[in-house]
Amino acid sequence: MTIRTRFAPSPTGFLHIGGARTALYNWAWTRRHGGVFLLRIEDTDRARSTAASEAAVVDGLRWLGMDWDERLSRQSERGDLHRAAIETLLARDRAYRCVCTPDEIGARKQQFVATGAKWTYDGRCAEANHGPACGPHTVRLRVSKTGRLDWQDLVFGPSGQDAREIGDMVIRRSDGSPLYHLAVVVDDVDMRITHVIRGADHLNNTPFQLALYRALDAPIPQFAHLPLIVGADGRKLSKRRDHVSVQHFREAGYLPEALCTWLVRIGWSHGDQEIFSLAEIRALFSLEATHRSPGHADPQKLDWINQTWIKRLPAERLAAELQPFLAAATDADAAAAAGSDPGLLGLIDLLRERSKTLAEMSERARFFALPDAALAYDPKAVQKHWKPALRTPLAALRDALVALTAWEPAAIEAAFEATLAQHEGLGRGPLAQAVRVAVTGSAASPGIYETLAVLGRERTLVRLERALAAWPAAS
Ligand code: GLU
């Protein structure tokens, strides 16, 4: 048997982290077992399902590193199949037409629940044999009133419900449109899905869907429901309070590796391993080790994971990821120029340890990407560190730097030492700070010798000249 799974998002404008995790578990598990993984867009809600919504899902999955097999399918294009399945169920008397209006049902339900019992449709039309010409009607599935609708969930274990608690649910609305459950089951049958892996919010839907499989005489897939995702505080994730879209995290400078690691660990573990590459996720992920209790989406944990990946990935890769962030912090030309400057890789190595996100890293790399003539000086830093008396030593340092034969941190340090030796009473700190403001515009940067080394001789000297020209005179 070839394993076939699917990720079936309802597009709502963005890829939710819960959906991304469902996709990741499906993808990893299917790839691990050599199966076929499908993407089906459940876009029957036409108002919300725009092309942009679908693109957000597709882009998000691709960015995270997932791929899918066969052609992407859309539920909205499969309406004929859904309608035909309903006709078949009617023809086999496994479904029937119901002419009860919502008002009538509402009134009967009110009386019924007053007795304290749980309402299901009371079966008034079940034996009425209404034909196609009965006027406005819905179609209901005949659900057994005895026995159980049980399944062995691959995560939650034995699960199910008494069939009589379900009732004859509607599968076609009075406007002729098929209900969601019908569409999902018919599509899963048609696509020969062997394993339905989805969020635990669908646990309650499964018994009725089992009844549908039975009525359709279709083989029943295995089900695996994934634990809910809650916030770090244990509360349900809320769109207003929490960041829930993959797009947000991408724009905030999180790496796809970090997001995948974070998501895979919300609901699954492998010993005490915390960091997983996509290849490891694909090799190790198992449904048996998936948890039942809700998983916490802790943003601080994500920061730590992201920083760990920033420390690990090759500088070339980070340079590529950094491009859009640098472009936003400067402009496209400056970012492109920085991208082709070999010094950028050295700068990334200096910034890795201190950056939680690419956005932070680009903020710190901004001085490097800016054209020398466009560097602005932080006025507070200028006031504090550009003392008039430092102008002469700074000019001497410039001369020492010009004379260097090798442009690397040790040689640069030696030029600083020589300048300090020439100027009695001059402290290492004040000189370094004066230079730092001159070449980066601010009082914070990695080690000054390393910073000058990655900036390069030419640019360093241009920036020192520019600073000397702007140096405050003694008042
Ligand atoms: N479209 C459903 C959702 O986005 C998923 C249905 C399923 O996986 O069975 O929640």
CSV table of C-alpha atoms in Angstrom, one decimal, residues 26-193:
chain,number,residue,atom,x,y,z
A,26,ASN,CA,2.0,15.3,7.1
A,27,TRP,CA,4.9,16.1,4.9
A,28,ALA,CA,7.6,14.7,7.2
A,29,TRP,CA,5.7,11.5,8.0
A,30,THR,CA,4.8,10.9,4.3
A,31,ARG,CA,8.3,11.5,3.0
A,32,ARG,CA,9.8,9.3,5.7
A,33,HIS,CA,7.5,6.5,4.6
A,34,GLY,CA,8.0,7.1,0.9
A,35,GLY,CA,4.3,8.1,0.4
A,36,VAL,CA,2.5,10.7,-1.7
A,37,PHE,CA,1.7,14.0,-0.1
A,38,LEU,CA,-1.0,16.2,-1.6
A,39,LEU,CA,-2.1,19.8,-1.2
A,40,ARG,CA,-5.8,20.4,-1.4
A,41,ILE,CA,-7.1,24.0,-1.0
A,42,GLU,CA,-10.5,23.8,0.7
A,43,ASP,CA,-11.8,27.0,-0.9
A,44,THR,CA,-15.6,26.4,-0.8
A,45,ASP,CA,-16.1,29.6,1.2
A,46,ARG,CA,-15.9,31.8,-1.9
A,47,ALA,CA,-15.9,35.0,-0.1
A,48,ARG,CA,-12.7,34.3,1.9
A,49,SER,CA,-11.0,32.1,-0.6
A,50,THR,CA,-9.2,34.5,-2.9
A,51,ALA,CA,-6.2,33.8,-5.2
A,52,ALA,CA,-4.1,35.8,-2.8
A,53,SER,CA,-5.2,33.6,0.1
A,54,GLU,CA,-4.2,30.5,-1.8
A,55,ALA,CA,-0.8,32.1,-2.8
A,56,ALA,CA,-0.2,32.9,0.9
A,57,VAL,CA,-0.5,29.2,1.7
A,58,VAL,CA,1.6,28.0,-1.2
A,59,ASP,CA,4.3,30.6,-0.6
A,60,GLY,CA,4.4,29.9,3.1
A,61,LEU,CA,4.8,26.1,2.6
A,62,ARG,CA,7.5,26.6,-0.1
A,63,TRP,CA,9.4,29.0,2.1
A,64,LEU,CA,9.3,26.5,5.0
A,65,GLY,CA,10.9,24.0,2.6
A,66,MET,CA,7.9,21.7,1.9
A,67,ASP,CA,6.9,20.2,-1.5
A,68,TRP,CA,3.9,18.3,-2.6
A,69,ASP,CA,3.1,15.7,-5.2
A,70,GLU,CA,0.7,15.7,-8.1
A,71,ARG,CA,-1.2,18.8,-9.0
A,72,LEU,CA,-2.5,21.2,-6.3
A,73,SER,CA,-6.3,20.7,-6.2
A,74,ARG,CA,-9.1,23.0,-5.2
A,75,GLN,CA,-12.2,21.8,-3.5
A,76,SER,CA,-14.2,24.4,-5.5
A,77,GLU,CA,-13.3,22.6,-8.7
A,78,ARG,CA,-14.7,19.3,-7.4
A,79,GLY,CA,-18.3,20.3,-6.9
A,80,ASP,CA,-19.6,17.8,-9.5
A,81,LEU,CA,-18.0,14.9,-7.6
A,82,HIS,CA,-19.6,16.1,-4.4
A,83,ARG,CA,-23.1,16.4,-6.0
A,84,ALA,CA,-22.8,13.0,-7.7
A,85,ALA,CA,-21.9,11.4,-4.4
A,86,ILE,CA,-25.1,12.9,-2.8
A,87,GLU,CA,-27.2,11.6,-5.7
A,88,THR,CA,-25.7,8.1,-5.2
A,89,LEU,CA,-26.5,8.2,-1.5
A,90,LEU,CA,-30.0,9.3,-2.3
A,91,ALA,CA,-30.4,6.5,-4.9
A,92,ARG,CA,-29.3,3.9,-2.4
A,93,ASP,CA,-31.6,5.3,0.2
A,94,ARG,CA,-28.6,6.1,2.5
A,95,ALA,CA,-29.7,9.7,2.4
A,96,TYR,CA,-33.1,11.3,2.2
A,97,ARG,CA,-34.7,14.7,1.4
A,98,CYS,CA,-35.9,16.7,4.3
A,99,VAL,CA,-38.4,19.5,4.0
A,100,CYS,CA,-38.3,20.7,7.6
A,101,THR,CA,-37.6,24.4,7.6
A,102,PRO,CA,-35.1,25.9,10.0
A,103,ASP,CA,-37.9,27.5,11.9
A,104,GLU,CA,-39.8,24.3,12.4
A,105,ILE,CA,-36.6,22.5,13.5
A,106,GLY,CA,-35.8,25.4,15.8
A,107,ALA,CA,-39.2,25.1,17.5
A,108,ARG,CA,-39.0,21.4,18.0
A,109,LYS,CA,-35.4,21.6,19.2
A,110,GLN,CA,-36.4,24.2,21.8
A,111,GLN,CA,-39.1,21.9,23.2
A,112,PHE,CA,-36.7,19.0,23.2
A,113,VAL,CA,-33.7,20.7,24.9
A,114,ALA,CA,-36.1,21.9,27.6
A,115,THR,CA,-36.3,18.3,28.7
A,116,GLY,CA,-32.5,18.4,29.3
A,117,ALA,CA,-31.6,16.0,26.5
A,118,LYS,CA,-29.1,16.7,23.7
A,119,TRP,CA,-30.9,17.4,20.4
A,120,THR,CA,-30.2,15.6,17.2
A,121,TYR,CA,-32.5,15.8,14.2
A,122,ASP,CA,-35.7,13.9,15.2
A,123,GLY,CA,-36.0,12.1,11.9
A,124,ARG,CA,-39.4,13.5,10.9
A,125,CYS,CA,-38.6,13.2,7.1
A,126,ALA,CA,-36.7,10.0,7.4
A,127,GLU,CA,-39.4,7.8,6.2
A,128,ALA,CA,-41.4,10.3,4.2
A,129,ASN,CA,-39.8,9.4,0.9
A,130,HIS,CA,-39.8,12.9,-0.5
A,131,GLY,CA,-38.9,13.0,-4.2
A,132,PRO,CA,-36.9,15.6,-6.1
A,133,ALA,CA,-40.0,17.7,-6.7
A,134,CYS,CA,-40.8,18.1,-2.9
A,135,GLY,CA,-40.0,21.8,-3.0
A,136,PRO,CA,-37.2,23.4,-0.9
A,137,HIS,CA,-35.3,20.7,0.9
A,138,THR,CA,-32.0,19.7,2.4
A,139,VAL,CA,-30.5,16.2,2.1
A,140,ARG,CA,-29.7,14.3,5.3
A,141,LEU,CA,-27.5,11.2,5.8
A,142,ARG,CA,-29.1,8.3,7.5
A,143,VAL,CA,-26.9,7.7,10.5
A,144,SER,CA,-27.4,4.4,12.4
A,145,LYS,CA,-29.2,4.8,15.7
A,146,THR,CA,-27.3,1.9,17.3
A,147,GLY,CA,-23.7,0.9,17.6
A,148,ARG,CA,-20.6,3.1,17.7
A,149,LEU,CA,-18.6,5.2,15.3
A,150,ASP,CA,-15.1,4.3,16.6
A,151,TRP,CA,-11.6,4.5,15.3
A,152,GLN,CA,-8.1,3.9,16.6
A,153,ASP,CA,-6.5,7.3,16.4
A,154,LEU,CA,-2.8,7.1,15.7
A,155,VAL,CA,-2.2,9.8,18.3
A,156,PHE,CA,-5.2,9.9,20.6
A,157,GLY,CA,-5.7,6.1,20.7
A,158,PRO,CA,-9.2,4.6,20.9
A,159,SER,CA,-11.7,7.3,20.0
A,160,GLY,CA,-15.3,7.4,19.0
A,161,GLN,CA,-18.9,8.1,19.9
A,162,ASP,CA,-22.3,6.4,20.1
A,163,ALA,CA,-23.8,6.6,16.6
A,164,ARG,CA,-27.2,7.8,18.0
A,165,GLU,CA,-25.6,10.9,19.4
A,166,ILE,CA,-24.8,12.1,15.9
A,167,GLY,CA,-28.2,12.1,14.3
A,168,ASP,CA,-29.1,12.4,10.6
A,169,MET,CA,-26.9,15.4,9.7
A,170,VAL,CA,-27.4,17.6,6.6
A,171,ILE,CA,-25.1,16.9,3.7
A,172,ARG,CA,-26.7,19.2,1.1
A,173,ARG,CA,-28.1,22.6,1.9
A,174,SER,CA,-31.4,23.8,0.5
A,175,ASP,CA,-29.5,25.9,-2.1
A,176,GLY,CA,-28.0,22.7,-3.4
A,177,SER,CA,-24.5,23.2,-2.0
A,178,PRO,CA,-22.8,20.2,-0.4
A,179,LEU,CA,-21.8,20.5,3.3
A,180,TYR,CA,-18.2,20.6,4.3
A,181,HIS,CA,-18.0,17.1,5.8
A,182,LEU,CA,-19.4,15.6,2.7
A,183,ALA,CA,-16.9,17.4,0.5
A,184,VAL,CA,-13.9,16.4,2.7
A,185,VAL,CA,-14.8,12.8,2.8
A,186,VAL,CA,-15.7,12.5,-0.9
A,187,ASP,CA,-12.4,14.2,-1.8
A,188,ASP,CA,-10.4,12.0,0.6
A,189,VAL,CA,-12.0,8.9,-0.9
A,190,ASP,CA,-11.4,10.2,-4.5
A,191,MET,CA,-7.8,11.1,-3.7
A,192,ARG,CA,-7.3,7.7,-2.1
A,193,ILE,CA,-6.0,9.2,1.1
